[in-house]
Amino acid sequence: MEILVCAKRVPDTSENEIELNSAGNDIERDDLVYSVNEPDNYAVEEALEIVERTGGTVTVVTVGGDEDEEILRREMAMGAKQAALLSDDTFEGSDGRGIASILAAFVKKGHYELILTGVQADDGAAQVGGMLAALLDYPFASLVTSIEFQEGGKLKIGREIEGGNKEIYEIDLPCVLSIQTGINEPRYVGMRGIRQVASIPIPTLGKAELGMNGFSGKAAAKVKCTDYFVPPMGKGAEMLTGSQGEIIGKLVDLLKAKGGLK
Amino acid sequence: MARIFAYIVHKAGVADDSAAELVAAAKKIDAAQAPTAVVAGWGAELDSVCESLRASYGEVWKIANESLAYPNAELVRQALVNVLPAGCIVLLPHAHFATDLAPGLSIKMNAAYVPDVLGVDAVEGAVLKLVRQEFGGQISAHVRCDISSGAVITIRPGAFKPLEGAPAGGVVVDKSSAVGPLTTGRRYLETVVAETGDVDITKYSVLVSIGRGIQDPDNVSIAQDLADAMGAALSCSRPVVDAKWMEKSRQVGSSGQTVKPKVYLACGISGSFQHLAGIKGSPFMVAINKNPKAPIFRVADVGIVADILEFLPELTNQIREK
């Protein structure tokens, strides 16, 4: 089976505190540590486990600039055989629909039976997979936590709903699935693995190569983030301060008063 | 201003709490307009949902179709595309069903899409200025949305407080004949109910809950020791379950368990809205996190900036000594 996984390079929130810049209109981007969007690793792992059973190859694709190539290499070190960088000055400022349109143009150039995305990225929008499916007229399911093969080119999938419950669907191929975290245990990638794929060429495709005439770029974007700001504090917690011993003393008293100790 | 529709999620004949919140969100976009509810389903359950919505919506559009008896998002999307007028604004609650339905709906309606909206700051002609959050709630963002050809907007549950007011006295309008044939490459089979684990965290009045800050499976015992000393149960947030360090039945959140304790100790949990959605009944909440900017401090009663791996064992010792 030929599987395409769409990935994104994002600021790594486990390595950075996200803060406002001094102008107050953007996050502070200097010194940010970037990595592949964590849910995308689950999507790549799932794709690799599928091709281990069925044969075929995994291709990983991203939309961005030269700096985004590093995440493609990382996913190739996991086991993706091919990668592509979709890059063009005119792609800048694309909204979710723009990104999905660029990816749709790439999909139409290949023969992918299954397209996976991570459930969501840094902006929490969880939008590109569903949009991509709609642009391609493929069936779509989000929050997928299990994939099984059925006879006759179909999958049986589980998707996470509320309360730890799961909806089970049968879905035709080709389709687009957004993969929820926890579906598998993504394999470890070491520096050695990344070095081994360092010299594999990764093609870059722009608007012309993709034959794009869709919604990409700033002018076509219906949705634009204009600025960032510090979220309102709300009521805010009463912060306990002092030495660790003092803090623990205060906390134990509070827990007792509130019925938190037996 | 374009006509505003609220898509009503419902189950077993009862509308979701979001039905009232979507009215409030719609009024923020256009105070002069009574929003219209749109409800898809089948049978007596659908009728009772429509009936209940007459109190809060001026009009209730009913879409009755046997193939919508279970809400398969792929079929609901087709029905909505056929029934709703071009250029309208559609609001949905930002939860698992909208994740399935809304992005594709926006494409098929040629409309703008803004997910997980927490606020409406301004309406300037055909531009909405909306508030979202990024990076797991660490930072807020203003988003401009061009609604000149319509919009699909999902609303963060709990972000808009239901309005008080006189009953709307709405009318139910049957739009079922506009649905047309529905086909999909995705067929609903069944719903698998979560397995109950060894400990039922919903039954405890005190919970010690751990998140990503626990760092390593070997550290889970540190938190278990504290829970034991307090007479509490140990629960967790999603990353701990994703890493397979604890059972899914211990997860608090919209995709896990909904708990209603008296005291909730959030240890190394950043406080995503999905996690907080699983905590009901306004418990006394203590947050311990080494990141002073962690969103959990915005909602906790008491906050402590500390590394839980150092703090929890000391707390356990003190509680044991008392």
Coordinates of C-alpha atoms in Angstrom, one line a residue:
Chain A
M1 CA 0.0 0.0 0.0
E2 CA 1.2 3.5 -0.8
I3 CA 0.8 5.7 2.1
L4 CA 1.3 9.5 2.4
V5 CA 1.8 11.2 5.7
C6 CA 1.5 14.9 6.1
A7 CA 3.7 16.4 8.7
K8 CA 4.6 19.8 10.1
R9 CA 7.5 21.4 11.9
V10 CA 6.4 23.3 15.0
P11 CA 8.0 24.9 18.1
D12 CA 8.5 22.2 20.6
T13 CA 6.5 23.1 23.6
S14 CA 8.3 20.6 25.8
E15 CA 11.5 22.5 25.1
N16 CA 10.2 26.1 25.0
E17 CA 8.0 28.4 27.0
I18 CA 5.9 30.1 24.4
E19 CA 6.1 33.9 25.1
L20 CA 5.1 37.1 23.5
N21 CA 7.8 39.1 21.7
S22 CA 8.6 42.6 22.9
A23 CA 6.3 44.2 20.3
G24 CA 3.5 42.1 21.6
N25 CA 2.2 41.0 18.2
D26 CA 3.9 37.6 17.7
I27 CA 5.4 34.9 19.8
E28 CA 9.2 35.2 20.5
R29 CA 10.6 33.2 17.7
D30 CA 14.3 33.7 18.4
D31 CA 16.0 30.7 20.1
L32 CA 12.9 28.5 19.7
V33 CA 13.6 24.8 19.5
Y34 CA 11.6 23.2 16.7
S35 CA 10.7 19.6 16.1
V36 CA 8.2 17.5 14.2
N37 CA 4.6 18.0 15.5
E38 CA 4.3 15.1 18.0
P39 CA 1.0 13.6 16.7
D40 CA 2.6 13.3 13.2
N41 CA 5.1 10.8 14.7
Y42 CA 2.1 8.6 15.6
A43 CA 0.9 8.9 12.0
V44 CA 4.2 8.0 10.5
E45 CA 4.6 5.0 12.9
E46 CA 1.1 3.8 12.0
A47 CA 2.0 4.1 8.3
L48 CA 5.2 2.1 8.8
E49 CA 3.4 -0.6 10.8
I50 CA 0.9 -0.9 7.9
V51 CA 3.5 -1.3 5.2
E52 CA 5.4 -3.8 7.3
R53 CA 2.2 -6.0 7.1
T54 CA 1.0 -5.2 3.5
G55 CA 4.1 -4.0 1.7
G56 CA 4.4 -0.7 -0.1
T57 CA 6.1 2.5 1.0
V58 CA 5.6 5.5 3.2
T59 CA 6.1 9.0 1.8
V60 CA 6.2 12.0 4.1
V61 CA 5.3 15.5 2.9
T62 CA 5.3 19.0 4.4
V63 CA 4.5 22.5 3.2
G64 CA 7.1 25.1 4.2
G65 CA 10.7 26.3 3.5
D66 CA 14.2 24.9 3.5
E67 CA 14.2 24.8 7.3
D68 CA 11.3 22.4 7.3
E69 CA 13.4 19.7 5.5
E70 CA 14.8 18.6 8.9
I71 CA 11.5 17.1 10.0
L72 CA 11.2 15.1 6.7
R73 CA 14.7 13.7 7.4
R74 CA 13.6 12.7 10.9
E75 CA 10.6 10.9 9.6
M76 CA 12.8 9.2 6.9
A77 CA 15.0 8.0 9.7
M78 CA 11.9 6.4 11.3
G79 CA 11.5 4.5 8.0
A80 CA 9.7 6.6 5.5
K81 CA 11.2 5.8 2.1
Q82 CA 10.4 9.1 0.3
A83 CA 9.8 12.7 1.2
A84 CA 8.7 15.9 -0.6
L85 CA 8.9 19.5 0.4
L86 CA 6.2 21.7 -1.1
S87 CA 7.7 25.1 -1.1
D88 CA 6.9 28.3 -3.0
D89 CA 7.1 32.0 -2.1
T90 CA 3.4 32.3 -3.1
F91 CA 2.4 29.7 -0.5
E92 CA 3.3 32.1 2.3
G93 CA 0.4 33.2 4.4
S94 CA -1.8 30.3 3.4
D95 CA -4.6 29.5 5.8
G96 CA -5.8 25.9 6.5
R97 CA -7.6 25.7 3.2
G98 CA -4.5 26.9 1.4
I99 CA -2.3 24.3 3.0
A100 CA -4.9 21.6 2.2
S101 CA -5.1 22.8 -1.4
I102 CA -1.3 22.5 -1.8
L103 CA -1.4 19.0 -0.3
A104 CA -4.3 18.1 -2.6
A105 CA -2.3 19.1 -5.6
F106 CA 0.5 16.9 -4.5
V107 CA -1.8 13.9 -3.8
K108 CA -3.2 14.1 -7.3
K109 CA 0.3 13.7 -8.7
G110 CA 0.7 10.3 -7.0
H111 CA -1.2 7.1 -6.3
Y112 CA -1.7 7.1 -2.6
E113 CA -4.3 4.7 -1.2
L114 CA -4.1 6.1 2.3
I115 CA -3.3 9.5 3.6
L116 CA -2.6 10.2 7.2
T117 CA -2.2 13.3 9.3
G118 CA -1.5 13.9 12.9
V119 CA -4.7 14.8 14.8
Q120 CA -3.6 18.5 15.2
A121 CA -0.6 20.8 15.3
D122 CA 0.6 23.8 17.3
D123 CA -2.4 25.9 16.5
G124 CA -4.8 23.3 17.7
A125 CA -6.9 23.7 14.6
A126 CA -7.2 20.0 13.5
Q127 CA -8.4 21.2 10.1
V128 CA -6.1 20.2 7.3
G129 CA -6.9 16.5 7.1
G130 CA -10.7 17.0 6.9
M131 CA -10.2 19.8 4.3
L132 CA -7.9 17.7 2.2
A133 CA -10.4 14.8 2.1
A134 CA -13.2 17.2 1.1
L135 CA -11.0 18.7 -1.7
L136 CA -10.2 15.2 -3.0
D137 CA -13.7 13.8 -2.4
Y138 CA -12.2 11.0 -0.3
P139 CA -13.9 9.7 2.9
F140 CA -12.4 11.1 6.1
A141 CA -12.3 10.2 9.8
S142 CA -10.7 12.1 12.6
L143 CA -9.2 11.1 16.0
V144 CA -8.4 7.6 14.7
T145 CA -7.1 5.2 17.4
S146 CA -7.2 1.9 15.5
I147 CA -6.9 0.7 11.9
E148 CA -7.6 -2.9 10.7
F149 CA -7.7 -4.3 7.2
Q150 CA -10.9 -5.7 5.7
E151 CA -11.5 -7.7 2.5
G152 CA -11.9 -5.7 -0.7
G153 CA -9.9 -2.5 -0.2
K154 CA -11.6 -1.4 3.0
L155 CA -10.4 -0.5 6.5
K156 CA -12.1 -0.9 9.8
I157 CA -11.2 2.0 12.0
G158 CA -11.9 3.1 15.5
R159 CA -12.2 6.8 16.4
E160 CA -12.1 8.3 19.8
I161 CA -15.3 9.9 21.1
E162 CA -16.2 11.1 24.6
G163 CA -15.7 9.1 27.8
G164 CA -13.1 6.8 26.5
N165 CA -15.6 5.2 24.1
K166 CA -14.9 4.4 20.5
E167 CA -16.9 4.6 17.3
I168 CA -16.1 1.8 14.8
Y169 CA -16.5 2.5 11.0
E170 CA -15.8 0.8 7.8
I171 CA -14.1 3.2 5.4
D172 CA -13.3 2.8 1.7
L173 CA -9.9 3.4 0.2
P174 CA -8.5 5.8 -0.7
C175 CA -9.3 7.8 2.4
V176 CA -7.8 10.4 4.7
L177 CA -7.4 9.7 8.4
S178 CA -6.3 12.0 11.2
I179 CA -4.4 9.9 13.7
Q180 CA -4.9 10.4 17.5
T181 CA -1.9 10.2 19.8
G182 CA -1.5 7.0 21.7
I183 CA -2.5 4.8 18.8
N184 CA 0.9 3.2 18.8
E185 CA 4.4 3.7 20.3
P186 CA 6.4 5.7 17.8
R187 CA 9.9 4.2 17.3
Y188 CA 12.9 6.0 18.6
V189 CA 15.1 7.9 16.2
G190 CA 18.8 8.5 17.1
M191 CA 21.3 10.8 15.5
R192 CA 22.8 7.8 13.7
G193 CA 19.5 7.1 12.0
I194 CA 19.2 10.7 10.9
R195 CA 22.8 10.7 9.5
Q196 CA 22.0 7.6 7.5
V197 CA 19.3 9.4 5.5
A198 CA 21.2 12.8 5.4
S199 CA 22.2 12.4 1.8
I200 CA 19.0 11.1 0.3
P201 CA 17.7 13.8 -2.1
I202 CA 14.3 15.3 -1.1
P203 CA 12.5 16.9 -4.1
T204 CA 11.1 20.4 -3.7
L205 CA 7.9 21.1 -5.6
G206 CA 6.5 24.6 -6.1
K207 CA 3.3 26.0 -7.5
A208 CA 4.3 25.2 -11.1
E209 CA 5.4 21.7 -10.5
L210 CA 2.2 21.0 -8.6
G211 CA 0.0 22.6 -11.3
M212 CA -1.7 24.6 -8.6
N213 CA -4.5 26.9 -9.3
G214 CA -6.2 26.7 -5.9
F215 CA -6.6 28.7 -2.8
S216 CA -3.0 29.0 -1.6
G217 CA -1.2 32.1 -0.4
K218 CA -2.0 35.2 1.5
A219 CA -4.4 36.8 -0.9
A220 CA -6.6 33.7 -1.0
A221 CA -6.6 33.3 2.8
K222 CA -10.0 33.9 4.4
V223 CA -8.5 33.4 7.8
K224 CA -5.5 35.3 9.2
C225 CA -3.9 35.4 12.6
T226 CA -3.2 39.1 13.2
D227 CA -1.5 39.1 16.6
Y228 CA -0.9 37.2 19.8
F229 CA -1.5 38.2 23.4
V230 CA -1.2 36.8 26.9
P231 CA -4.4 35.0 27.8
P232 CA -6.4 36.7 30.6
M233 CA -5.5 35.3 34.0
G234 CA -9.1 34.6 35.0
K235 CA -9.5 34.3 38.7
G236 CA -5.9 32.9 38.9
A237 CA -4.5 30.7 41.5
E238 CA -3.2 31.9 44.9
M239 CA 0.5 31.0 44.5
L240 CA 2.1 29.5 47.6
T241 CA 5.6 30.9 48.1
G242 CA 8.4 30.4 50.6
S243 CA 10.8 27.5 51.2
Q244 CA 9.7 24.1 50.2
G245 CA 9.0 23.2 53.8
E246 CA 6.8 26.3 54.3
I247 CA 4.9 25.6 51.1
I248 CA 4.3 22.1 52.1
G249 CA 3.1 23.2 55.6
K250 CA 0.6 25.6 54.0
L251 CA -0.6 23.0 51.5
V252 CA -1.1 20.4 54.1
D253 CA -3.2 22.8 56.2
L254 CA -5.3 23.7 53.1
L255 CA -5.8 20.1 52.1
K256 CA -7.0 19.3 55.6
A257 CA -9.4 22.2 55.6
K258 CA -10.8 21.2 52.2
G259 CA -11.2 17.5 53.1
G260 CA -8.3 16.4 51.0
L261 CA -6.7 14.2 53.7
K262 CA -8.2 11.1 55.1
Chain B
M1 CA -25.0 40.1 8.4
A2 CA -25.4 36.5 7.0
R3 CA -27.9 34.2 8.7
I4 CA -26.4 32.3 11.6
F5 CA -27.1 28.6 12.2
A6 CA -26.2 26.5 15.2
Y7 CA -25.6 22.8 14.6
I8 CA -27.1 21.0 17.6
V9 CA -25.3 17.9 18.8
H10 CA -27.7 15.5 20.6
K11 CA -27.9 12.1 22.1
A12 CA -30.8 9.9 23.3
G13 CA -33.3 12.7 22.6
V14 CA -31.5 15.4 24.6
A15 CA -29.6 18.4 23.2
D16 CA -26.0 18.8 24.3
D17 CA -25.2 21.7 26.7
S18 CA -23.5 23.4 23.9
A19 CA -26.9 24.2 22.3
A20 CA -27.4 27.1 24.8
E21 CA -23.8 28.2 24.5
L22 CA -24.1 28.5 20.7
V23 CA -27.0 31.0 21.1
A24 CA -24.7 33.2 23.2
A25 CA -21.9 32.9 20.7
A26 CA -24.3 33.8 17.8
K27 CA -25.5 36.9 19.7
K28 CA -21.9 38.0 20.1
I29 CA -21.6 37.9 16.3
D30 CA -25.0 39.5 15.6
A31 CA -27.0 40.7 18.6
A32 CA -29.9 41.7 16.3
Q33 CA -30.5 38.2 14.9
A34 CA -32.2 35.2 16.4
P35 CA -30.0 32.3 15.4
T36 CA -31.5 29.2 13.8
A37 CA -30.9 25.7 15.2
V38 CA -30.3 22.9 12.8
V39 CA -30.8 19.4 14.0
A40 CA -30.2 16.2 12.0
G41 CA -31.4 12.8 13.1
W42 CA -34.4 10.4 12.9
G43 CA -37.5 9.4 14.7
A44 CA -39.0 10.4 18.1
E45 CA -35.6 11.3 19.6
L46 CA -35.1 13.9 16.9
D47 CA -38.6 15.3 17.5
S48 CA -38.0 15.7 21.2
V49 CA -34.7 17.5 20.6
C50 CA -36.4 19.9 18.2
E51 CA -39.2 20.5 20.7
S52 CA -36.8 21.3 23.5
L53 CA -34.9 23.8 21.3
R54 CA -38.0 26.0 20.7
A55 CA -37.3 27.7 24.1
S56 CA -33.9 29.0 23.0
Y57 CA -34.1 29.4 19.2
G58 CA -36.4 31.4 17.0
E59 CA -36.4 28.7 14.4
V60 CA -35.5 25.0 14.5
W61 CA -34.6 23.4 11.2
K62 CA -35.4 19.7 11.4
I63 CA -33.5 17.3 9.1
A64 CA -35.1 13.9 9.5
N65 CA -33.5 11.1 7.6
E66 CA -33.2 7.4 8.5
S67 CA -29.6 7.3 7.5
L68 CA -28.9 10.0 10.0
A69 CA -30.2 8.0 12.9
Y70 CA -26.6 7.7 14.0
P71 CA -24.7 10.9 13.3
N72 CA -22.1 9.8 10.7
A73 CA -20.3 13.1 10.1
E74 CA -19.8 12.3 6.4
L75 CA -23.5 12.0 5.9
V76 CA -24.4 14.9 8.1
R77 CA -22.0 17.1 6.0
Q78 CA -23.8 16.2 2.8
A79 CA -27.2 16.9 4.3
L80 CA -26.1 20.3 5.6
V81 CA -24.5 21.3 2.3
N82 CA -27.9 20.5 0.6
V83 CA -30.1 22.2 3.2
L84 CA -28.2 25.3 4.4
P85 CA -28.2 28.5 2.3
A86 CA -24.9 29.6 0.6
G87 CA -23.1 32.3 2.5
C88 CA -24.4 31.5 5.9
I89 CA -22.5 31.2 9.2
V90 CA -22.6 27.8 10.9
L91 CA -21.6 27.4 14.5
L92 CA -20.7 24.0 16.1
P93 CA -19.3 23.0 19.5
H94 CA -15.6 22.2 19.2
A95 CA -15.6 18.6 20.1
H96 CA -14.9 15.2 18.4
F97 CA -18.0 15.5 16.2
A98 CA -17.0 18.9 14.8
T99 CA -13.4 17.7 14.2
D100 CA -15.0 15.1 11.9
L101 CA -17.5 17.3 10.2
A102 CA -16.5 21.0 10.2
P103 CA -13.3 21.2 8.2
G104 CA -14.8 19.4 5.2
L105 CA -18.1 21.3 5.6
S106 CA -16.3 24.6 5.2
I107 CA -14.7 23.3 2.0
K108 CA -18.0 22.1 0.5
M109 CA -19.7 25.4 1.5
N110 CA -16.8 27.5 0.1
A111 CA -16.7 29.1 3.5
A112 CA -14.0 30.3 5.9
Y113 CA -13.2 28.0 8.7
V114 CA -12.2 29.0 12.3
P115 CA -11.9 26.2 14.8
D116 CA -12.0 26.4 18.6
V117 CA -13.1 30.0 19.1
L118 CA -13.2 31.4 22.6
G119 CA -14.4 34.9 22.0
V120 CA -15.7 37.4 19.5
D121 CA -13.9 40.7 19.8
A122 CA -15.4 42.7 17.0
V123 CA -17.5 42.6 13.8
E124 CA -16.3 44.9 11.1
G125 CA -18.5 44.5 8.0
A126 CA -17.7 41.2 6.5
V127 CA -14.8 40.6 8.9
L128 CA -15.1 38.8 12.2
K129 CA -12.3 39.4 14.7
L130 CA -12.2 36.2 16.8
V131 CA -10.1 35.0 19.8
R132 CA -8.4 31.6 19.8
Q133 CA -5.6 29.9 21.7
E134 CA -2.5 28.2 20.4
F135 CA 0.2 26.0 21.9
G136 CA -2.1 24.2 24.3
G137 CA -3.5 27.4 25.7
Q138 CA -0.1 29.0 26.5
I139 CA -0.9 32.0 24.2
S140 CA -4.0 33.6 22.8
A141 CA -4.4 34.9 19.2
H142 CA -6.6 37.3 17.3
V143 CA -7.9 35.9 14.1
R144 CA -9.5 37.9 11.3
C145 CA -12.1 35.9 9.3
D146 CA -13.6 37.0 6.0
I147 CA -17.2 35.9 6.1
S148 CA -18.2 37.4 2.8
S149 CA -18.9 33.8 1.4
G150 CA -19.9 32.4 4.8
A151 CA -18.1 30.8 7.6
V152 CA -18.0 27.6 9.6
I153 CA -16.9 28.3 13.2
T154 CA -16.5 25.8 16.1
I155 CA -16.9 27.2 19.6
R156 CA -14.9 26.1 22.6
P157 CA -17.3 24.4 25.1
G158 CA -17.7 26.5 28.2
A159 CA -16.3 29.7 26.6
F160 CA -19.7 31.4 26.1
K161 CA -22.1 31.5 29.0
P162 CA -25.7 30.7 28.2
L163 CA -27.9 33.8 28.2
E164 CA -30.8 34.3 30.5
G165 CA -34.0 35.5 28.8
A166 CA -37.5 35.0 27.9
P167 CA -38.3 31.8 26.0
A168 CA -37.8 32.3 22.3
G169 CA -41.0 30.5 21.4
G170 CA -39.4 29.1 18.2
V171 CA -41.0 27.2 15.4
V172 CA -39.9 23.8 14.0
V173 CA -39.4 23.9 10.3
D174 CA -39.1 20.6 8.5
K175 CA -36.3 20.7 6.0
S176 CA -36.1 17.0 5.4
S177 CA -37.2 17.1 1.8
A178 CA -34.1 19.2 0.9
V179 CA -31.6 16.6 2.0
G180 CA -31.5 14.6 -1.2
P181 CA -29.7 11.2 -1.5
L182 CA -27.0 10.6 1.0
T183 CA -24.0 8.3 0.2
T184 CA -20.7 7.8 1.8
G185 CA -17.6 5.7 1.7
R186 CA -17.6 5.5 5.5
R187 CA -20.2 3.3 7.2
Y188 CA -21.0 3.3 11.0
L189 CA -20.7 -0.2 12.5
E190 CA -20.9 0.1 16.3
T191 CA -19.8 2.0 19.4
V192 CA -17.4 0.2 21.7
V193 CA -17.9 1.3 25.3
A194 CA -14.7 2.0 27.4
E195 CA -13.5 -0.8 29.7
T196 CA -13.7 -0.1 33.4
G197 CA -10.3 -0.4 35.0
D198 CA -9.1 -1.6 38.3
V199 CA -9.9 1.7 40.0
D200 CA -13.0 3.8 39.2
I201 CA -11.6 7.3 39.5
T202 CA -15.1 8.8 39.2
K203 CA -16.0 7.4 42.6
Y204 CA -13.3 9.2 44.6
S205 CA -13.6 12.5 46.4
V206 CA -9.9 13.2 46.3
L207 CA -7.7 12.7 43.2
V208 CA -4.0 13.0 42.7
S209 CA -3.5 13.5 39.0
I210 CA -0.3 13.4 37.0
G211 CA 0.7 14.7 33.6
R212 CA 3.7 14.9 31.3
G213 CA 5.7 16.3 34.2
I214 CA 6.0 12.8 35.7
Q215 CA 8.6 12.2 32.9
D216 CA 9.2 8.5 33.3
P217 CA 7.1 5.4 34.1
D218 CA 9.3 4.7 37.1
N219 CA 8.1 7.9 38.7
V220 CA 4.5 7.0 38.7
S221 CA 5.0 5.3 42.1
I222 CA 6.0 8.7 43.6
A223 CA 2.5 9.9 42.8
Q224 CA 0.9 6.7 43.9
D225 CA 2.6 6.9 47.3
L226 CA 1.1 10.4 47.7
A227 CA -2.3 9.2 46.7
D228 CA -2.1 6.3 49.2
A229 CA -1.0 8.7 52.0
M230 CA -4.0 11.0 51.2
G231 CA -6.5 8.2 50.8
A232 CA -7.0 9.4 47.2
A233 CA -7.0 7.7 43.8
L234 CA -4.4 8.3 41.2
S235 CA -5.6 9.7 37.8
C236 CA -3.8 11.3 34.9
S237 CA -3.9 13.4 31.8
R238 CA -3.7 12.2 28.2
P239 CA 0.2 12.2 27.6
V240 CA 0.5 9.6 30.5
V241 CA -1.9 7.3 28.7
D242 CA -0.4 7.9 25.3
A243 CA 2.9 6.8 26.7
K244 CA 1.2 3.7 28.1
W245 CA 2.3 4.5 31.6
M246 CA -1.2 4.3 33.0
E247 CA -4.5 2.7 31.9
K248 CA -7.0 4.7 29.8
S249 CA -9.5 4.2 32.5
R250 CA -7.4 6.6 34.7
Q251 CA -7.5 9.5 32.2
V252 CA -9.4 12.6 33.2
G253 CA -10.7 14.7 30.2
S254 CA -13.1 15.0 27.4
S255 CA -11.8 11.8 25.8
G256 CA -11.5 10.0 29.1
Q257 CA -13.4 10.1 32.4
T258 CA -15.5 12.9 33.8
V259 CA -14.7 13.3 37.5
K260 CA -16.4 15.3 40.2
P261 CA -14.0 15.2 43.2
K262 CA -13.9 17.6 46.2
V263 CA -10.2 18.0 45.9
Y264 CA -8.0 17.7 42.8
L265 CA -4.2 17.8 42.9
A266 CA -2.9 18.5 39.4
C267 CA 0.8 17.5 39.3
G268 CA 2.8 18.3 36.2
I269 CA -0.3 18.9 34.2
S270 CA -0.3 21.9 31.9
G271 CA -4.1 22.2 31.8
S272 CA -5.4 21.8 28.3
F273 CA -9.1 22.5 27.9
Q274 CA -9.7 18.9 27.0
H275 CA -8.3 17.9 30.3
L276 CA -10.2 20.6 32.3
A277 CA -13.4 19.5 30.5
G278 CA -13.3 16.3 32.4
I279 CA -13.3 18.0 35.9
K280 CA -16.8 19.0 37.0
G281 CA -18.3 20.3 40.2
S282 CA -15.6 23.0 40.9
P283 CA -13.3 21.0 43.2
F284 CA -10.6 22.7 45.3
M285 CA -7.8 22.5 42.8
V286 CA -4.1 22.6 43.6
A287 CA -1.7 22.8 40.7
I288 CA 1.9 21.9 41.0
N289 CA 4.0 22.7 37.9
K290 CA 7.5 23.9 37.2
N291 CA 6.4 26.2 34.4
P292 CA 5.0 29.3 36.1
K293 CA 3.1 30.1 32.9
A294 CA 1.3 26.8 32.7
P295 CA -2.3 27.4 31.8
I296 CA -3.4 25.3 34.8
F297 CA -2.5 28.2 37.1
R298 CA -5.3 30.3 35.5
V299 CA -8.0 27.9 36.8
A300 CA -6.5 26.4 39.9
D301 CA -7.3 27.7 43.4
V302 CA -3.8 27.2 44.7
G303 CA -0.6 27.1 42.7
I304 CA 2.9 25.9 43.5
V305 CA 5.8 26.3 41.1
A306 CA 7.9 23.3 41.8
D307 CA 9.3 20.1 40.2
I308 CA 6.9 17.4 41.1
L309 CA 9.6 14.8 41.3
E310 CA 11.2 16.7 44.2
F311 CA 8.0 18.1 45.7
L312 CA 5.7 15.1 45.8
P313 CA 7.9 12.7 47.9
E314 CA 8.4 15.5 50.5
L315 CA 4.7 16.2 50.6
T316 CA 4.0 12.5 51.1
N317 CA 6.5 12.3 54.0
Q318 CA 4.8 15.3 55.7
I319 CA 1.4 13.9 55.3
R320 CA 2.5 10.5 56.7
E321 CA 4.0 12.2 59.7
K322 CA 0.8 14.1 60.6

